[in-house]
C-alpha cells in the first residue's frame, strides 16, 4: 500500500510484544511505524490503535502531521478510511478500526481506554508510569520511538527484557531523504561528536554542558496578562533551514518565550502572509531579525513590518546574548515544540584537547534560540529602563 524503506519491513514483521525504535534524526522511525500501524489496521477489523505523544503540540508537529501526510499520499489508504475527525484526532476505517492520537496528563489519566496497538512517539518525553498504564491496557503490540540523547526508562527497564525487540536506525536507512538533508546531519560531526553520535548514528549519548538550563514549561495562557512584549525575534532559512519567529515577553523578572513560526521553504511574502494569518496585528510588532540578511529585512519592512530591525552583531554578541538569557527564568510555552527540542540540545562546544566545555556554543540546535538572543540583546536593556509600557493584551489577539 505504501512506498517504504527497510524500517517498515523490520517493524511490520516483528513478532515482539514491544518493538523499540531507537534512532538518529530522520531515519524514518515515526513514518515507518505509522505506515505499519495503518497497514495492520487495514488488515483487521474493529481494532484500536493509540498513538501517544508527550503533549498535543508535539503530536501535531510530529506523528499526527506524518500520519496526515501518509494518508494524503495514499489513494488506497484513503479508500479504506471512512473519516478523519480533526478535533478528536481520530482516523476511522470502514472495517471498524480506529487510530487515535492522544496525550495523557498522568498515570491516572492513562488508565482510561484500552487498545490493541500502542505507539509511544518520542518516548523520552513520556513518564514511565504513563507508559505502564497504557501498556497494561494494550492487547497486541506496542511500538516505541525516540532519539537517544540520554539514557532513560526505556534503556533501564524495557530493552533486554523478553518480548522486546530493539531496532536501531539512522538516516542511512531512510531512502526518502535528499542528499543535502543527509549532509546536514553528517555535518554535526564537525560541530559536536556527541550530537553526531546521537543524531547521525542513533547511538545512546549523553548531551552534557547545556547552555540554557534555566527553563520551565508553561502554557501560552500562563503568560501574565500584563507581561511586557519585548520583541519578536526572527531567523531566516529557506531550503535546508527553517525560518523561525519567537516572541519574548518580560514579567515579574522572568522571560516568557513563545514560538510562533518554524517552517522551511518560506519566501518573504510567505512569511508576511503566515505571520498575518496568525495575528492580524503582526505588522505592529517590534521585530529583531538575523542581520545576515539585510535584503530580507528590507523586503519585510516594505511588506509592512515597519518595526523590523537587524540584530546587533559584534565579536561578542553571541556570548553577551546568552549571558542575559542565563540571568532569567525562561518560561517556554508548551506549543514551542522546536524551541523546546533545541533547549535540550544547545550545548557548549567541547575543547578537543582538554575535553572540557568552552564558552562558545555549538552552532546547531539554534534556529529558535538565536532569535531569542537577538531580542534580549537589542531590546531588553531599553525595556528595563523605567517609563516603558506595552501590555501583552494590547499586542496579542
Ligand atoms: N515511507 C516514506 N515515504 C515517504 N517519505 C518518507 C518515508 N519515510 C520517511 N520519509 C521522509 O523522511 C522524513 C523523516 O522521517 P521520520 O519518520 O520523521 O524520521 P524520524 O522519526 O526517524 O526522525 C519524513 O518527514 C518524510 O519526509
Ligand atoms: Mg520521529
Coordinates of C-alpha atoms and ligand atoms in Angstrom, one line a residue:
X1 CA 0.0 0.0 0.0
X2 CA 3.0 2.3 0.7
X3 CA 6.3 3.2 -0.7
X4 CA 8.5 2.3 2.2
X5 CA 12.1 1.6 3.4
X6 CA 13.7 -1.2 5.3
X7 CA 12.4 0.0 8.6
X8 CA 8.9 -0.6 7.6
X9 CA 9.6 -4.3 7.0
X10 CA 11.6 -4.7 10.2
X11 CA 8.7 -3.3 12.2
X12 CA 5.9 -4.9 10.3
X13 CA 7.4 -8.4 10.6
X14 CA 8.5 -8.1 14.2
X15 CA 6.8 -10.7 16.3
X16 CA 7.9 -9.0 19.6
X17 CA 5.3 -7.6 22.0
X18 CA 7.2 -4.4 22.2
X19 CA 9.3 -3.0 19.3
X20 CA 11.7 -0.3 20.4
X21 CA 12.9 2.0 17.6
X22 CA 15.9 3.9 18.8
X23 CA 17.4 6.1 16.1
X24 CA 19.1 9.2 14.8
X25 CA 17.2 12.1 13.3
X26 CA 15.1 11.4 10.2
X27 CA 15.8 7.7 10.0
X28 CA 12.1 7.2 9.2
X29 CA 11.1 5.8 12.6
X30 CA 7.9 7.7 13.1
X31 CA 6.9 7.5 9.4
X32 CA 7.5 3.7 9.2
X33 CA 5.8 2.8 12.4
X34 CA 2.7 4.8 11.4
X35 CA 2.7 3.1 8.0
X36 CA 2.9 -0.3 9.8
X37 CA 0.0 0.6 12.0
X38 CA -2.1 1.8 9.1
X39 CA -1.3 -1.4 7.3
X40 CA -2.1 -3.6 10.3
X41 CA -5.4 -1.8 10.9
X42 CA -6.4 -2.2 7.3
X43 CA -5.9 -6.0 7.6
X44 CA -8.1 -6.4 10.6
X45 CA -11.5 -5.4 11.9
X46 CA -12.5 -3.4 15.0
X47 CA -9.0 -2.8 16.4
X48 CA -7.9 0.3 18.2
X49 CA -4.5 1.9 17.9
X50 CA -3.5 4.7 20.2
X51 CA -0.6 7.0 19.2
X52 CA 0.7 8.8 22.2
X53 CA 2.9 11.9 22.4
X54 CA 4.0 13.9 25.4
X55 CA 1.5 16.7 24.6
X56 CA -0.8 17.7 21.8
X57 CA 1.6 20.4 20.3
X58 CA 4.3 17.7 19.9
X59 CA 1.9 15.3 18.3
X60 CA 0.7 17.9 15.9
X61 CA 4.2 18.8 14.8
X62 CA 5.3 15.2 14.7
X63 CA 3.4 11.9 14.5
X64 CA 0.0 13.4 13.6
X65 CA 1.5 15.5 10.8
X66 CA 3.3 12.4 9.4
X67 CA 0.1 10.4 9.7
X68 CA -1.8 13.0 7.7
X69 CA 1.0 13.1 5.1
X70 CA 0.8 9.3 4.7
X71 CA -2.9 9.4 4.4
X72 CA -2.9 12.2 1.9
X73 CA -0.3 10.5 -0.2
X74 CA -2.0 7.1 -0.5
X75 CA -5.2 6.7 -2.5
X76 CA -5.5 3.2 -1.3
X77 CA -5.4 4.2 2.4
X78 CA -7.9 7.0 1.7
X79 CA -10.3 4.4 0.2
X80 CA -10.0 2.3 3.4
X81 CA -10.6 5.2 5.8
X82 CA -14.2 6.4 6.4
X83 CA -13.3 9.7 8.1
X84 CA -10.7 11.7 9.9
X85 CA -12.1 13.7 12.8
X86 CA -9.8 16.7 13.2
X87 CA -10.9 17.9 16.6
X88 CA -10.9 14.4 18.1
X89 CA -7.8 13.4 16.1
X90 CA -9.2 10.0 15.1
X91 CA -9.0 8.1 11.9
X92 CA -11.9 5.7 11.4
X93 CA -11.6 2.8 9.0
X94 CA -14.6 1.3 7.1
X95 CA -13.6 -2.0 8.8
X96 CA -14.3 -0.6 12.2
X97 CA -10.7 0.0 13.2
X98 CA -9.6 3.4 14.6
X99 CA -6.3 5.2 15.1
X100 CA -6.4 7.9 17.8
X101 CA -3.8 10.4 18.8
X102 CA -3.6 11.2 22.5
X103 CA -1.5 12.6 25.3
X104 CA -2.0 11.9 29.0
X105 CA -1.6 14.2 32.0
X106 CA -0.6 11.4 34.4
X107 CA -0.8 7.7 35.1
X108 CA -4.4 8.1 36.4
X109 CA -5.4 9.7 33.1
X110 CA -3.7 6.8 31.2
X111 CA -6.0 4.3 32.8
X112 CA -8.8 5.4 30.6
X113 CA -9.4 3.3 27.5
X114 CA -8.0 0.1 26.0
X115 CA -6.3 -0.7 22.8
X116 CA -4.9 -3.4 20.5
X117 CA -1.8 -1.4 19.3
X118 CA 0.1 1.3 21.1
X119 CA 2.7 3.7 19.6
X120 CA 4.7 5.8 22.1
X121 CA 6.1 8.6 19.9
X122 CA 9.3 10.3 21.3
X123 CA 9.1 8.3 24.4
X124 CA 11.8 10.2 26.3
X125 CA 9.3 12.9 26.9
X126 CA 6.7 10.5 28.4
X127 CA 6.9 9.4 32.0
X128 CA 7.2 5.7 32.7
X129 CA 4.1 5.5 34.9
X130 CA 2.0 6.6 32.0
X131 CA 3.6 4.0 29.7
X132 CA 3.0 1.3 32.3
X133 CA -0.7 2.0 32.5
X134 CA -1.0 2.2 28.7
X135 CA 1.0 -1.0 28.2
X136 CA -1.2 -2.8 30.7
X137 CA -4.2 -2.0 28.5
X138 CA -2.6 -2.9 25.2
X139 CA -3.6 -6.3 23.8
X140 CA -1.4 -7.0 20.8
X141 CA 1.7 -4.9 20.3
X142 CA 3.5 -1.7 21.4
X143 CA 5.9 0.4 19.3
X144 CA 8.2 3.0 20.9
X145 CA 10.4 5.5 19.2
X146 CA 12.9 8.2 20.3
X147 CA 16.2 9.9 19.7
X148 CA 18.7 8.6 22.3
X149 CA 20.2 11.9 23.6
X150 CA 20.2 10.4 27.1
X151 CA 19.5 7.1 28.8
X152 CA 16.0 6.9 30.2
X153 CA 13.5 4.4 31.4
X154 CA 13.4 2.5 28.1
X155 CA 17.1 1.7 28.5
X156 CA 16.7 0.8 32.1
X157 CA 13.5 -1.2 32.1
X158 CA 12.4 -2.2 28.6
X159 CA 15.4 -3.0 26.3
X160 CA 16.8 -6.5 27.0
X161 CA 13.6 -7.9 28.5
X162 CA 11.9 -10.9 26.9
X163 CA 9.3 -10.0 24.2
X164 CA 11.2 -6.8 23.4
X165 CA 13.0 -6.2 20.1
X166 CA 15.4 -3.3 19.6
X167 CA 15.8 -1.7 16.2
X168 CA 18.5 1.0 15.8
X169 CA 18.4 3.1 12.7
X170 CA 19.8 6.3 11.3
X171 CA 19.3 8.5 8.2
X172 CA 21.2 6.0 6.0
X173 CA 18.3 3.6 6.3
X174 CA 15.8 6.2 5.1
X175 CA 15.8 6.2 1.3
X176 CA 13.5 9.3 1.1
X177 CA 15.9 11.9 2.3
X178 CA 17.6 14.4 0.0
X179 CA 21.4 14.4 -0.1
X180 CA 21.5 17.9 1.4
X181 CA 19.5 16.7 4.3
X182 CA 21.9 13.8 4.9
X183 CA 24.9 16.2 4.5
X184 CA 23.4 18.4 7.2
X185 CA 23.0 15.5 9.6
X186 CA 26.5 14.2 8.9
X187 CA 27.8 17.8 9.3
X188 CA 27.2 17.5 13.0
X189 CA 30.5 15.6 13.1
X190 CA 32.4 18.8 12.7
X191 CA 30.3 20.6 15.2
X192 CA 30.0 18.2 18.1
X193 CA 30.8 14.5 18.3
X194 CA 28.2 13.6 20.9
X195 CA 25.4 15.3 18.9
X196 CA 26.6 13.4 15.8
X197 CA 26.7 10.1 17.6
X198 CA 23.1 10.6 18.8
X199 CA 21.5 12.3 15.7
X200 CA 23.6 10.8 12.9
X201 CA 24.1 7.3 14.2
X202 CA 21.3 6.7 16.7
X203 CA 23.7 5.7 19.5
X204 CA 22.8 6.4 23.1
X205 CA 24.5 9.5 24.1
X206 CA 24.7 11.9 27.0
X207 CA 24.2 15.5 25.9
X208 CA 26.0 17.5 28.6
X209 CA 27.1 21.1 29.0
X210 CA 23.7 22.6 28.1
X211 CA 23.9 26.3 27.7
X212 CA 20.4 27.2 29.0
X213 CA 19.2 25.1 31.9
X214 CA 17.1 27.8 33.5
X215 CA 13.9 26.8 31.7
X216 CA 10.4 25.8 32.7
X217 CA 7.4 24.8 30.6
X218 CA 4.2 26.8 30.7
X219 CA 1.0 27.1 28.7
X220 CA 0.5 30.1 26.4
X221 CA -2.4 31.1 28.7
X222 CA 0.0 31.3 31.6
X223 CA 1.9 34.3 30.2
X224 CA 0.7 37.0 32.6
X225 CA -1.9 39.4 31.0
X226 CA 0.3 42.4 31.9
X227 CA 3.5 40.9 30.6
X228 CA 5.5 43.3 28.6
X229 CA 6.1 42.3 25.0
X230 CA 9.8 42.9 24.3
X231 CA 10.1 41.8 20.7
X232 CA 9.7 39.1 18.1
X233 CA 13.0 37.5 17.1
X234 CA 13.4 36.1 13.6
X235 CA 15.9 33.9 11.9
X236 CA 15.8 33.3 8.1
X237 CA 16.1 30.0 6.4
X238 CA 15.0 28.6 3.2
X239 CA 15.9 25.2 1.6
X240 CA 17.6 23.4 4.4
X241 CA 16.8 25.5 7.5
X242 CA 13.6 26.9 8.8
X243 CA 12.5 30.5 9.0
X244 CA 11.6 31.0 12.7
X245 CA 9.9 33.6 14.9
X246 CA 9.8 33.6 18.7
X247 CA 8.1 36.2 20.9
X248 CA 9.7 37.3 24.0
X249 CA 7.8 38.8 27.0
X250 CA 9.0 40.1 30.4
X251 CA 7.0 39.8 33.5
X252 CA 7.8 39.6 37.2
X253 CA 11.5 39.4 36.5
X254 CA 11.1 36.4 34.2
X255 CA 11.1 35.9 30.5
X256 CA 8.4 34.2 28.6
X257 CA 9.2 32.6 25.2
X258 CA 6.6 31.7 22.6
X259 CA 7.5 30.1 19.2
X260 CA 5.2 31.4 16.5
X261 CA 6.9 30.2 13.3
X262 CA 9.1 27.3 12.3
X263 CA 9.0 26.4 8.6
X264 CA 11.2 25.7 5.7
X265 CA 10.8 27.0 2.2
X266 CA 9.2 30.3 3.0
X267 CA 9.8 33.3 0.8
X268 CA 9.5 36.8 2.3
X269 CA 5.9 37.2 1.0
X270 CA 5.1 33.8 2.5
X271 CA 6.5 35.0 5.9
X272 CA 4.3 38.1 5.7
X273 CA 1.2 36.0 4.9
X274 CA 2.0 33.4 7.6
X275 CA 2.5 36.0 10.4
X276 CA -0.6 38.0 9.5
X277 CA -2.7 34.9 9.4
X278 CA -1.5 34.1 12.9
X279 CA -2.1 37.6 14.2
X280 CA -3.7 40.4 12.1
X281 CA -1.7 42.9 14.2
X282 CA 1.6 41.3 13.4
X283 CA 3.0 44.2 11.4
X284 CA 2.7 46.4 14.5
X285 CA 5.2 44.3 16.4
X286 CA 8.8 45.1 17.1
X287 CA 10.9 42.5 15.2
X288 CA 14.5 41.8 15.5
X289 CA 15.9 39.7 12.6
X290 CA 19.0 38.0 11.6
X291 CA 21.4 40.7 10.4
X292 CA 23.0 38.4 7.9
X293 CA 20.0 39.0 5.6
X294 CA 19.6 42.8 5.2
X295 CA 17.7 42.3 1.9
X296 CA 15.1 40.1 3.6
X297 CA 14.8 42.7 6.4
X298 CA 14.3 45.5 3.9
X299 CA 11.8 43.4 1.9
X300 CA 9.8 42.6 5.0
X301 CA 9.8 46.3 6.0
X302 CA 8.4 47.1 2.6
X303 CA 5.8 44.5 3.0
X304 CA 4.5 46.3 6.1
X305 CA 6.6 45.2 9.1
X306 CA 7.7 48.8 9.9
X307 CA 9.3 48.0 13.2
X308 CA 11.7 45.4 11.9
X309 CA 15.4 45.9 12.7
X310 CA 18.6 43.9 12.4
X311 CA 20.1 42.1 15.4
X312 CA 23.1 43.7 16.9
X313 CA 26.2 42.0 15.7
X314 CA 29.7 42.0 17.1
X315 CA 32.5 39.7 18.1
X316 CA 31.0 39.1 21.4
X317 CA 27.3 39.3 20.7
X318 CA 26.5 35.6 21.0
X319 CA 28.0 35.4 24.4
X320 CA 26.5 38.7 25.5
X321 CA 23.0 37.5 24.5
X322 CA 23.5 34.2 26.3
X323 CA 24.7 35.9 29.4
X324 CA 21.5 37.9 29.5
X325 CA 19.4 34.8 28.9
X326 CA 21.1 33.0 31.7
X327 CA 20.0 35.6 34.2
X328 CA 16.4 35.0 33.8
X329 CA 14.0 32.1 34.4
X330 CA 12.9 31.2 30.9
X331 CA 9.2 30.2 30.7
X332 CA 8.7 28.3 27.5
X333 CA 5.2 27.8 26.1
X334 CA 4.3 24.2 25.5
X335 CA 3.5 24.9 21.9
X336 CA 7.1 26.0 21.3
X337 CA 8.0 22.4 20.3
X338 CA 11.1 23.2 18.2
X339 CA 12.4 25.7 20.7
X340 CA 12.0 23.1 23.5
X341 CA 13.9 20.5 21.5
X342 CA 16.7 23.0 20.8
X343 CA 17.0 23.9 24.5
X344 CA 17.6 20.2 25.3
X345 CA 20.5 20.1 22.8
X346 CA 22.0 23.6 22.8
X347 CA 25.4 23.0 24.3
X348 CA 28.8 24.5 24.8
X349 CA 31.5 23.4 22.4
X350 CA 33.9 20.9 23.8
X351 CA 37.6 21.6 23.6
X352 CA 39.0 18.7 21.6
X353 CA 42.3 18.5 23.5
X354 CA 41.1 19.0 27.1
X355 CA 37.6 17.6 26.6
X356 CA 36.2 20.5 28.7
X357 CA 33.4 22.8 27.6
X358 CA 34.4 26.1 26.1
X359 CA 32.4 29.3 26.4
X360 CA 31.2 29.1 22.8
X361 CA 28.0 27.3 21.9
X362 CA 27.9 24.6 19.2
X363 CA 26.4 26.1 16.1
X364 CA 23.5 23.7 15.9
X365 CA 20.0 23.5 17.5
X366 CA 19.8 27.3 17.5
X367 CA 17.2 28.2 14.9
X368 CA 14.8 29.3 17.6
X369 CA 17.3 30.2 20.3
X370 CA 19.2 32.7 18.1
X371 CA 16.1 34.9 17.6
X372 CA 15.6 35.0 21.4
X373 CA 19.1 36.1 21.7
X374 CA 18.6 38.9 19.2
X375 CA 15.6 40.2 21.1
X376 CA 17.2 40.3 24.5
X377 CA 20.4 41.9 23.2
X378 CA 18.7 44.6 21.2
X379 CA 15.7 45.3 23.4
X380 CA 16.0 44.2 27.0
X381 CA 18.3 46.9 28.2
X382 CA 15.9 49.6 27.0
X383 CA 12.8 47.7 28.2
X384 CA 14.3 47.6 31.7
X385 CA 14.7 51.3 31.8
X386 CA 11.8 53.0 33.6
X387 CA 8.7 54.5 31.9
X388 CA 8.0 52.0 29.1
X389 CA 4.8 50.1 28.9
X390 CA 3.3 47.7 26.4
X391 CA 1.0 45.1 27.8
X392 CA 0.6 41.7 26.3
X393 CA -3.1 42.3 25.9
X394 CA -2.7 45.3 23.7
X395 CA -0.3 43.5 21.3
X396 CA -1.7 40.0 21.1
X397 CA -5.1 38.8 19.8
Ligands
LIG1 N1 8.0 5.7 3.6 C1 8.2 7.0 3.4 N2 7.7 7.6 2.3 C2 7.9 8.9 2.1 N3 8.7 9.7 2.8 C3 9.2 9.1 3.9 C4 9.0 7.8 4.3 N4 9.7 7.5 5.4 C5 10.3 8.7 5.8 N5 10.0 9.7 4.9 C6 10.5 11.0 4.9 O1 11.6 11.1 5.9 C7 11.3 12.1 6.9 C8 11.9 11.7 8.2 O2 11.2 10.5 8.7 P1 10.7 10.4 10.2 O3 9.9 9.2 10.3 O4 10.1 11.7 10.6 O5 12.1 10.3 10.9 P2 12.4 10.0 12.5 O6 11.1 9.8 13.1 O7 13.3 8.8 12.5 O8 13.1 11.3 12.9 C9 9.8 12.3 6.9 O9 9.4 13.6 7.3 C10 9.5 12.0 5.4 O10 9.6 13.2 4.7
LIG2 MG1 10.2 10.9 14.7

